[in-house]
Structures are given as C-alpha cells and as structure tokens.
mmCIF file of C-alpha atoms in Angstrom:
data_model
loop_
_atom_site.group_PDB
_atom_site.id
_atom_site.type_symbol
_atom_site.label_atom_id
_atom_site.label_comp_id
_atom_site.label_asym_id
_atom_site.label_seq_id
_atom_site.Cartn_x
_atom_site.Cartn_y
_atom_site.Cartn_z
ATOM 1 C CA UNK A 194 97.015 120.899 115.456
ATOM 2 C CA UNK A 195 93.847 122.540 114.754
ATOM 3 C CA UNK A 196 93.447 121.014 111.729
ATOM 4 C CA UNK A 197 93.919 117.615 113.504
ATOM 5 C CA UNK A 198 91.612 118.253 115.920
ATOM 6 C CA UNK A 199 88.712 119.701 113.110
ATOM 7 C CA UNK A 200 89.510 116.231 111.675
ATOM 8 C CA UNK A 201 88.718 114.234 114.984
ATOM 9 C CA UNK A 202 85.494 115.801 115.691
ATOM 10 C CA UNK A 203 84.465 115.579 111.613
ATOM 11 C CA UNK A 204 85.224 111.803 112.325
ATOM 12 C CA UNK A 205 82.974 111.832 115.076
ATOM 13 C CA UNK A 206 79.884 113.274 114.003
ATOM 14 C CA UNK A 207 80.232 110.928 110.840
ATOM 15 C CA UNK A 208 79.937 108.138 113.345
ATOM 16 C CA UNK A 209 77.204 109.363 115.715
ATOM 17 C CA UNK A 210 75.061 110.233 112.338
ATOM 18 C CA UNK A 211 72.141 107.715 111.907
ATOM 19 C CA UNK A 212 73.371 104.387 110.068
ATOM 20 C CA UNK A 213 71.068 102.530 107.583
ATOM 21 C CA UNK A 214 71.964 98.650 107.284
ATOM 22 C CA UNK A 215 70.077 97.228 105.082
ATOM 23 C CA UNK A 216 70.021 93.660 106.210
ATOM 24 C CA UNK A 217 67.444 90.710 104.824
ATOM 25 C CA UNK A 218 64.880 91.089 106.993
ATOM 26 C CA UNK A 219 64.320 94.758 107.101
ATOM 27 C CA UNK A 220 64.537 95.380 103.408
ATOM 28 C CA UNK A 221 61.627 91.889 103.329
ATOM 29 C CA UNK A 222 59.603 94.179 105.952
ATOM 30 C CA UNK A 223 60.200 97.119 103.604
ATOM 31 C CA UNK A 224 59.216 95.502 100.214
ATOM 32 C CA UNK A 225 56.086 94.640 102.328
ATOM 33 C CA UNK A 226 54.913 97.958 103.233
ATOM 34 C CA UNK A 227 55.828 99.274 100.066
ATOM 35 C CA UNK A 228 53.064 96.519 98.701
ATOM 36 C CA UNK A 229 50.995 97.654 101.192
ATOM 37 C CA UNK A 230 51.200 101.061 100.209
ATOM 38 C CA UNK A 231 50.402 100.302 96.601
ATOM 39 C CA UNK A 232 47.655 97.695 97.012
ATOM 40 C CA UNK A 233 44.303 98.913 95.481
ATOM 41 C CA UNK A 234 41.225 99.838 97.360
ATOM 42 C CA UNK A 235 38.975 96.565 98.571
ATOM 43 C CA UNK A 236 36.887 96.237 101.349
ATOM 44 C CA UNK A 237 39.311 94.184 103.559
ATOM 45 C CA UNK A 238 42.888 95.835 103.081
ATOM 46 C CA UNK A 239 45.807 93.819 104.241
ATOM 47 C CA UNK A 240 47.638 94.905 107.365
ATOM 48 C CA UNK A 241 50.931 94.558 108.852
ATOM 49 C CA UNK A 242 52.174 93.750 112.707
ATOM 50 C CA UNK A 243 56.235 94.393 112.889
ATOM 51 C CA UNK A 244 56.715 92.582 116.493
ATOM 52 C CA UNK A 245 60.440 93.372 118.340
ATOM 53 C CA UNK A 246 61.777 94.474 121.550
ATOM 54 C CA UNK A 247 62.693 97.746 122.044
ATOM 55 C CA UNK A 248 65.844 98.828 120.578
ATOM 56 C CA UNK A 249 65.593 95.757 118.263
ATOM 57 C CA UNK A 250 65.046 98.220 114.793
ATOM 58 C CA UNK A 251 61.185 98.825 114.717
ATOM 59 C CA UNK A 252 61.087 101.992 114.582
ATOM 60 C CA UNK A 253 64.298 102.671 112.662
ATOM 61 C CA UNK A 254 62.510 100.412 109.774
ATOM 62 C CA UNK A 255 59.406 102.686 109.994
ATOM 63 C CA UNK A 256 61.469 105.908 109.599
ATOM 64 C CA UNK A 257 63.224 104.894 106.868
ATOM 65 C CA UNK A 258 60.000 103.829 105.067
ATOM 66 C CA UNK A 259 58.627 106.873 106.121
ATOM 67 C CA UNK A 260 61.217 108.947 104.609
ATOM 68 C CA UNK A 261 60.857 107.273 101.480
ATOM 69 C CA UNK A 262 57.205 108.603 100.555
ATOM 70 C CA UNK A 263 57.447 112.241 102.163
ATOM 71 C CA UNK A 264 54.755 114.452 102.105
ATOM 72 C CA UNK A 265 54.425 116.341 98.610
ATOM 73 C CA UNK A 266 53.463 119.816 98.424
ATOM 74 C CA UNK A 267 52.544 122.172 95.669
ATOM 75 C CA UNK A 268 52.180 125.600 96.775
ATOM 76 C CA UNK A 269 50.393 126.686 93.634
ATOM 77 C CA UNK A 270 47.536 124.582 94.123
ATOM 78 C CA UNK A 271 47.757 125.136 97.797
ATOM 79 C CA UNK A 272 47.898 121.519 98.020
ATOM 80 C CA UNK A 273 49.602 118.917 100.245
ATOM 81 C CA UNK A 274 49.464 115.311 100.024
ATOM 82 C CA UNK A 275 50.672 113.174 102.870
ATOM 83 C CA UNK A 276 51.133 109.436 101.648
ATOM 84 C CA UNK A 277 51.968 108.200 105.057
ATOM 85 C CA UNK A 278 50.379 108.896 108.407
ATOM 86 C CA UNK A 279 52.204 108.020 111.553
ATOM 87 C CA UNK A 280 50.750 108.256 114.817
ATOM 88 C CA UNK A 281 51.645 106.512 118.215
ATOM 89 C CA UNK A 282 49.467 104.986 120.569
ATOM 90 C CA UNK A 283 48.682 106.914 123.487
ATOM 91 C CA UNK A 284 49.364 105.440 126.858
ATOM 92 C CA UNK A 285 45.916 105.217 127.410
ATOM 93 C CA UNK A 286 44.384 104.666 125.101
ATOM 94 C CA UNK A 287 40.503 104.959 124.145
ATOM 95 C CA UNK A 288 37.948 105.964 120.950
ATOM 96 C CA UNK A 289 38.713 109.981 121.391
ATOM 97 C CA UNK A 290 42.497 110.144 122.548
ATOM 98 C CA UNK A 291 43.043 107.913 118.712
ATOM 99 C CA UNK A 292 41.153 110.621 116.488
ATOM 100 C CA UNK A 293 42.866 113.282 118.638
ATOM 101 C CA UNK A 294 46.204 111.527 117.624
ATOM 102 C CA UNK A 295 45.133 112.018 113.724
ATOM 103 C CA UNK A 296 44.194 115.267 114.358
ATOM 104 C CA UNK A 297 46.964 116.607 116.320
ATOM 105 C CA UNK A 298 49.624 114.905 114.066
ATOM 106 C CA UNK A 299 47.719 116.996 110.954
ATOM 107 C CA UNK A 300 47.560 119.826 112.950
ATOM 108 C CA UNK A 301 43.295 120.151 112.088
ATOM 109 C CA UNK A 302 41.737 122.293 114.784
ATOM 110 C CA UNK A 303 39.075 120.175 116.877
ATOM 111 C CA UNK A 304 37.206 120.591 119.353
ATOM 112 C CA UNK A 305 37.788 118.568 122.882
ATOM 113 C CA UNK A 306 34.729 118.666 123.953
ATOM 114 C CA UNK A 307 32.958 117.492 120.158
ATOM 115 C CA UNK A 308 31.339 113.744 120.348
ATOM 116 C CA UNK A 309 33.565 110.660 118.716
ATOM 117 C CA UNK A 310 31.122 110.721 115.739
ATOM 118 C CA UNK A 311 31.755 114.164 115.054
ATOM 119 C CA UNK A 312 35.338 113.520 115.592
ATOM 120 C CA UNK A 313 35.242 110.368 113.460
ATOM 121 C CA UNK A 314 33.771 112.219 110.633
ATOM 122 C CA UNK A 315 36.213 114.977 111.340
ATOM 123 C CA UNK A 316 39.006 112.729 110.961
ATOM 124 C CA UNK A 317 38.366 110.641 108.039
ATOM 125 C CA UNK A 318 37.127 113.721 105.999
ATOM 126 C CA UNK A 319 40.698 115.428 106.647
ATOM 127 C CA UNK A 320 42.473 111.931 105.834
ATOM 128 C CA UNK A 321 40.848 111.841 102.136
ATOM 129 C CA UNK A 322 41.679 115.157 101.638
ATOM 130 C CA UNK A 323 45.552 114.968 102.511
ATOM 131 C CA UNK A 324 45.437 111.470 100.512
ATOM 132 C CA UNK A 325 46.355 109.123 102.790
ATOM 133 C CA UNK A 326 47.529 106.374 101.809
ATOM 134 C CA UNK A 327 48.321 104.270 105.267
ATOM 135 C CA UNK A 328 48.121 104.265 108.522
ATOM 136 C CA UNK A 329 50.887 103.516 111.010
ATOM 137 C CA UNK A 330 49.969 103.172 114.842
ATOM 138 C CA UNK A 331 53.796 102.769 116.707
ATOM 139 C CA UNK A 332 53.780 101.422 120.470
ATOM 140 C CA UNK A 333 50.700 99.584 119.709
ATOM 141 C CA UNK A 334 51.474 97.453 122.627
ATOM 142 C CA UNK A 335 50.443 100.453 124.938
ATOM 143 C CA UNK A 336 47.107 99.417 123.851
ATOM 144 C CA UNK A 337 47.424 96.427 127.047
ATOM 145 C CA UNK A 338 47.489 99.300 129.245
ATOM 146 C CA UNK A 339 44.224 99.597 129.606
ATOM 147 C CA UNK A 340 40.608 97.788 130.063
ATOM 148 C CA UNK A 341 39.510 95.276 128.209
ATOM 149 C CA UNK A 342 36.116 97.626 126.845
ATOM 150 C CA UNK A 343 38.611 100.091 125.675
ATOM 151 C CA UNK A 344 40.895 98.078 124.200
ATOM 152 C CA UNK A 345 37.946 96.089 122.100
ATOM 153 C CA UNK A 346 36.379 100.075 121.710
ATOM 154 C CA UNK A 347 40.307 101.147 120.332
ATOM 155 C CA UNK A 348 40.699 98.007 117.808
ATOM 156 C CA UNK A 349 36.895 98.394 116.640
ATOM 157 C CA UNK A 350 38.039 102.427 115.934
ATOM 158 C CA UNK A 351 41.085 101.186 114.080
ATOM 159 C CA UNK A 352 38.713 98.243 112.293
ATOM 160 C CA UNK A 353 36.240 101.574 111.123
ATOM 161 C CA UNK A 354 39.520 103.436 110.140
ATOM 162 C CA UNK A 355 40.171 100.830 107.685
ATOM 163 C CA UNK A 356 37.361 99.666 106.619
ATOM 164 C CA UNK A 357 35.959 103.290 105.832
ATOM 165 C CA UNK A 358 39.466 104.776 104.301
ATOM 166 C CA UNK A 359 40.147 101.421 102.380
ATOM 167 C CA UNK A 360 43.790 101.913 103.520
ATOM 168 C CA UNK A 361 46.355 99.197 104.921
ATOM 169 C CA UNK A 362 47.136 100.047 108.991
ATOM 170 C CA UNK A 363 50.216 98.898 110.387
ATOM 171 C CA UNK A 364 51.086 98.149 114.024
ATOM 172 C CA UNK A 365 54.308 98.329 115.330
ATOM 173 C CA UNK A 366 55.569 97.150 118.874
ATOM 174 C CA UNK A 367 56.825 94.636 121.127
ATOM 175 C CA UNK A 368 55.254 90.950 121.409
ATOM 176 C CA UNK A 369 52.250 92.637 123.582
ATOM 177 C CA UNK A 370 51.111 94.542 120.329
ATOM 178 C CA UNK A 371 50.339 90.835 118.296
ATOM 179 C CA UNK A 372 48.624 89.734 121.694
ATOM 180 C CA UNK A 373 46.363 92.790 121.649
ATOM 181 C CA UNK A 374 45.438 92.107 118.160
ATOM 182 C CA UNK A 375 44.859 88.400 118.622
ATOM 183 C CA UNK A 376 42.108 89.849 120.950
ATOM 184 C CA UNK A 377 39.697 90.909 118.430
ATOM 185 C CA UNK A 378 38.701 87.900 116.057
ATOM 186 C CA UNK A 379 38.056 90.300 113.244
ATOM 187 C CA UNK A 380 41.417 91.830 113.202
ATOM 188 C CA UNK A 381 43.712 88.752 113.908
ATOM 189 C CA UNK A 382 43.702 87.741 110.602
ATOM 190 C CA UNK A 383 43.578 90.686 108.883
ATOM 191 C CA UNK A 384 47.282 91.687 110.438
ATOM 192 C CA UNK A 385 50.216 89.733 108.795
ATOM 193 C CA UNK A 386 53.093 89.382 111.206
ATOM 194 C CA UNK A 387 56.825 90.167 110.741
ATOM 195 C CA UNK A 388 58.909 89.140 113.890
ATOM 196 C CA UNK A 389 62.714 91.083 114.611
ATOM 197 C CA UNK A 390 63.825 88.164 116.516
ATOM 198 C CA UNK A 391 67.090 88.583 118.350
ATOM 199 C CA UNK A 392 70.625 87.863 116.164
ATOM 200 C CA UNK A 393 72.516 84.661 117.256
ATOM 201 C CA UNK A 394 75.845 83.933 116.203
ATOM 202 C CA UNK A 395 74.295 83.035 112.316
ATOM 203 C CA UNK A 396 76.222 83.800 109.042
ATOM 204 C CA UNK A 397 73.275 86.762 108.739
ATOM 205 C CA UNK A 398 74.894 88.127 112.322
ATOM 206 C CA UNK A 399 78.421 87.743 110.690
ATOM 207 C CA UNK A 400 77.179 89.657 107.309
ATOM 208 C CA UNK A 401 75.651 92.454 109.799
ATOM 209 C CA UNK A 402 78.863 92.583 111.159
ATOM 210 C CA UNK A 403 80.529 93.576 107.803
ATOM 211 C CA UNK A 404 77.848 95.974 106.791
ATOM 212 C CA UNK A 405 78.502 98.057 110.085
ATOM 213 C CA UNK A 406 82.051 97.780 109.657
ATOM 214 C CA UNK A 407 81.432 99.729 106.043
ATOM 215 C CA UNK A 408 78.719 101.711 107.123
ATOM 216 C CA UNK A 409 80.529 103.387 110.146
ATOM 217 C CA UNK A 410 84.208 103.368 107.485
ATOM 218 C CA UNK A 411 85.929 100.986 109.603
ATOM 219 C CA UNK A 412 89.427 100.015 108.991
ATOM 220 C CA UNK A 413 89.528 96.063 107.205
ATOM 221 C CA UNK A 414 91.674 94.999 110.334
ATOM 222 C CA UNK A 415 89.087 95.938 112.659
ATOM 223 C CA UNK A 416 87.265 92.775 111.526
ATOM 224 C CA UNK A 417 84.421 92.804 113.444
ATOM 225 C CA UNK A 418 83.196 88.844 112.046
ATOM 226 C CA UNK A 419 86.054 87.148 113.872
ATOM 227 C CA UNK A 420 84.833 84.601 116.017
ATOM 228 C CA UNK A 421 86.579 86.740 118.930
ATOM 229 C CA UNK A 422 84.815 90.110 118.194
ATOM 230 C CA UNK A 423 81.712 88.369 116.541
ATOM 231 C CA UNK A 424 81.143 87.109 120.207
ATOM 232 C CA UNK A 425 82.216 89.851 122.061
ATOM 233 C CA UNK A 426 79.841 92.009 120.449
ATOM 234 C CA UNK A 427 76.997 89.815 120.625
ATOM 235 C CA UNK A 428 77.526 88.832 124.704
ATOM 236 C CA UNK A 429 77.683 92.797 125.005
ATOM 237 C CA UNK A 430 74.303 93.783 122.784
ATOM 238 C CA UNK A 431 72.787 90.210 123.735
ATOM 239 C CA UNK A 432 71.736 90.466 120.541
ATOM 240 C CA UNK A 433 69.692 93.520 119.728
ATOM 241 C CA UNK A 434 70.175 95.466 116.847
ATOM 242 C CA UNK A 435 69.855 98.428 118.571
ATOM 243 C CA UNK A 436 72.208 97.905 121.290
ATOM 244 C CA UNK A 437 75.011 96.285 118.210
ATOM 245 C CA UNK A 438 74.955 99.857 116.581
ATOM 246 C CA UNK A 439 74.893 101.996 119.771
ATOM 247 C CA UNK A 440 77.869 99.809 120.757
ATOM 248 C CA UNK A 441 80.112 99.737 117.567
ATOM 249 C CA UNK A 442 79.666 103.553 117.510
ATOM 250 C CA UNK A 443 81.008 104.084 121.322
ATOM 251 C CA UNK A 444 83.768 102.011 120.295
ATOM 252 C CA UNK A 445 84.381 103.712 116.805
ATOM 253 C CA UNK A 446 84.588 107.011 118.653
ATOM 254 C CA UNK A 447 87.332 105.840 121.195
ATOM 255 C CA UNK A 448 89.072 104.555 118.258
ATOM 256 C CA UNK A 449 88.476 108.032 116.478
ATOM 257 C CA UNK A 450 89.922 110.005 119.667
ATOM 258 C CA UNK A 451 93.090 107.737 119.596
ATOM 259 C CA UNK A 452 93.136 108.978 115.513
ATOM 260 C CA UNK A 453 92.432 105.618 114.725
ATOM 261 C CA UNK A 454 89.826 103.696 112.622
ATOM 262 C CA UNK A 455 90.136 100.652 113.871
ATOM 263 C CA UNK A 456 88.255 98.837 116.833
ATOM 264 C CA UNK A 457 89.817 96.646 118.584
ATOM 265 C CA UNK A 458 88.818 93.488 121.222
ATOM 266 C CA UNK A 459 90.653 95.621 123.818
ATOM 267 C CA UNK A 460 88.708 98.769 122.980
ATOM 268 C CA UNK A 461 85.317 96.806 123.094
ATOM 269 C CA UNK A 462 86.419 95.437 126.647
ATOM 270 C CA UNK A 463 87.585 98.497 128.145
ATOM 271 C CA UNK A 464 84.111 101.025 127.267
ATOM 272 C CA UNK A 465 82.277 101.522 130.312
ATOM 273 C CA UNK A 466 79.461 99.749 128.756
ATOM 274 C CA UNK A 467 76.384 97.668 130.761
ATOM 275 C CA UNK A 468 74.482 95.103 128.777
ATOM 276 C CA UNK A 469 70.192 95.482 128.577
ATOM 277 C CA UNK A 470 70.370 93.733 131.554
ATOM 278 C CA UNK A 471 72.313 95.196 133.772
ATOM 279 C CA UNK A 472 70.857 98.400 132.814
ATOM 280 C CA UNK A 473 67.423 97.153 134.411
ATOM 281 C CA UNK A 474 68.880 95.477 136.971
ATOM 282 C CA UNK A 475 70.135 98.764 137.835
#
C-alpha cells in the first residue's frame, strides 16, 4: 500500500514539474535571441519586443533562454561573467528606479541618494565588468503606468543603455509594451516584434496537443487531438498557452489519484475549473 501510495505522489510531482514544449514559434523566438546574443558590437544593435497576454508563454520563453547561457564563474580568478541580465520594469517607472533595477539585480552597493549620472556611470561600469551580453526588461508594459515625461525619460535611459553597452535589449510584455515603444520614434524601429497570438483550433494547436500529451507521459488513449478533447481544451484555456498546461496538469493529476494515466473528456468536464474569464468576472 505504501509503496502504491509513494508511487502516486512520485506521479504527481512529475506532473506539477515545469514542462518545456518546444513548439514553432517559441523555438523561432529562441533562435532569435540566441542571434541577438551573438551579434557583434555596432552602434545600432538590433532589439527584440516578445508581445503576449499574460499566461500566454512570455516569460516561460525568457527562462528557458535564460537558463541556457547561465552565469559562469571561476573562483580562481575571482571572476564571474553574467551573459544575460534580466530585470523587470518597475511599476513606476522613471530614470533612477531602472539603474536601481541593474544594480539591485547585481547586488552592487549604491547609493539612493547619488545623482542618475553617477548612477548611470555606476551601472554601465559594473555591466562591462560582469560581461554582459543583453539586456532583458520583462513587464515592459508597466512602462504605460506612468507620465508621458517619464516614460520618454525611461525609453531615452534604455536608448543610452544600448547605445553605450553596444548590447541587444529585449522587451517583453503584453500588447501595451509595443505601444510604449511605438512612442519614441528612435526606438520603434530599432525593436523587431514577435507576437504569441492566441492558439485556434490549427494543425499547430493539434501538434501542441501531442507534445503535452508526451511531455506530461500521457497514456496514447488519452488522445488529447480528437476533435472532442481538442475543443474541450481549447473552450476551457480559450486559447492560452498558459492556461492549456495549467489545465492538462489538473487533469493529469485526477487521473494520477484514480492510478491512471489517462485523461479523459469526463475528467476535463468534471475539474472545478473557471476559464480567464470567469476568473475576472469574478
């Protein structure tokens, strides 16, 4: 019995662990930024905008690009190099509150109370020494949060960034983020947009489908691209990516408890589930 049970809960933590699907348009946004991250020094480096909803796969595409080029430390030399810096935009946003993001995330004392130039020195002397290769600014939509002088002072900060680091920045967030950029003339076409539109019932949502059903080990006759479960599924996620996986996992795990790995179109009815919708409605 125990050994039943140990078996149940194994299956469940294999299901609740983070799941990588690699479908075409994430690994096209990842062959990007791994171009990015490679392009040589000029005086106008490319950027990159990934646009999507929340809970449509942003910022699991980030992570997983993230992990890729981890920081690289050699303790002889006493010697770190950090190819990838990832900050988020703070809610509001201005000139200091963006170097105190750098700072903080690279844990380099500062002072408060020191002026932005100091600051701005400060911060792109400790970014060439850590070797920074790019920048990435998540929740850039926050930036619409505030005036219109700070947001033109935050994009002309991010602008300097660049241009003084020679590095690629990308900007990740919902449709608000490519509106804030469109703002400044001098960064709207410096920022090459990739849009995570919602799935529809495609062959790309059916081959999703099958690459959940593999990466969570589903059993074959769960056979989640039916027309019956394909649609099920996608009236219950409406179609984010984020809400798909969340989903399939609540219903792998009911399936697990019944010692079963197979999910069914009564299982997917019968979760106590509410739709993005109804979850702001409520």
């Amino acid at each position: 019995m125990t050994a039943t049970i140990n078996t149940k809960n194994e299956r469940i933590r294999e299901i609740q662990e983070a799941t990588w699907i690699g479908y075409t348009q994430a690994n096209q946004i990842l062959d990007n930024l791994e171009d990015l991250l490679e392009h040589p020094k000029v005086h106008r480096m490319p950027n990159a905008l990934i646009i999507g909803e929340t809970n449509n796969g942003k910022s699991t595409i980030v992570n997983r690009f993230i992990k890729r080029h981890p920081a690289i430390f050699d303790e002889r030399e006493d010697f770190v190099e950090l190819p990838i810096l990832s900050i988020e935009m703070p809610p509001e946003a201005n000139q200091d509150s963006i170097y105190i993001s750098i700072l903080h995330e690279l844990q380099s004392p500062y002072s408060y109370y020191s002026k932005k130039e100091q600051k701005a020195s400060q911060v792109i002397g400790v970014m060439k020494n850590y070797g920074i290769k790019m920048l990435i600014i998540d929740e850039f939509n926050n930036l619409l949060d505030n005036t219109l002088l700070k947001q033109a002072q935050v994009l002309n900060t991010i602008k300097y960034l660049g241009n003084q680091l020679q590095i690629p920045i990308v900007a990740v967030g919902t449709k608000e983020a490519h509106r804030a950029i469109l703002s400044s003339s001098q960064l709207a076409n410096r920022f090459d947009p990739h849009v995570l539109p919602k799935w529809t019932l495609s062959t790309d949502y059916l081959r999703l489908l099958k690459s959940f059903e593999e990466a969570l080990n589903l059993d074959s006759q769960s056979n989640l691209a039916s027309k019956e479960m394909a649609i099920q599924i996608l009236n219950m996620s409406e179609g984010w990516i984020g809400e798909i996986s969340m989903l399939l996992k609540k219903a792998a795990i009911v399936a697990a408890k019944k010692g079963s790995n197979i999910v069914t179109l009564d299982i997917l009815k019968k979760l106590q589930w509410k739709s993005p919708t109804e979850r702001r409605r409520v």
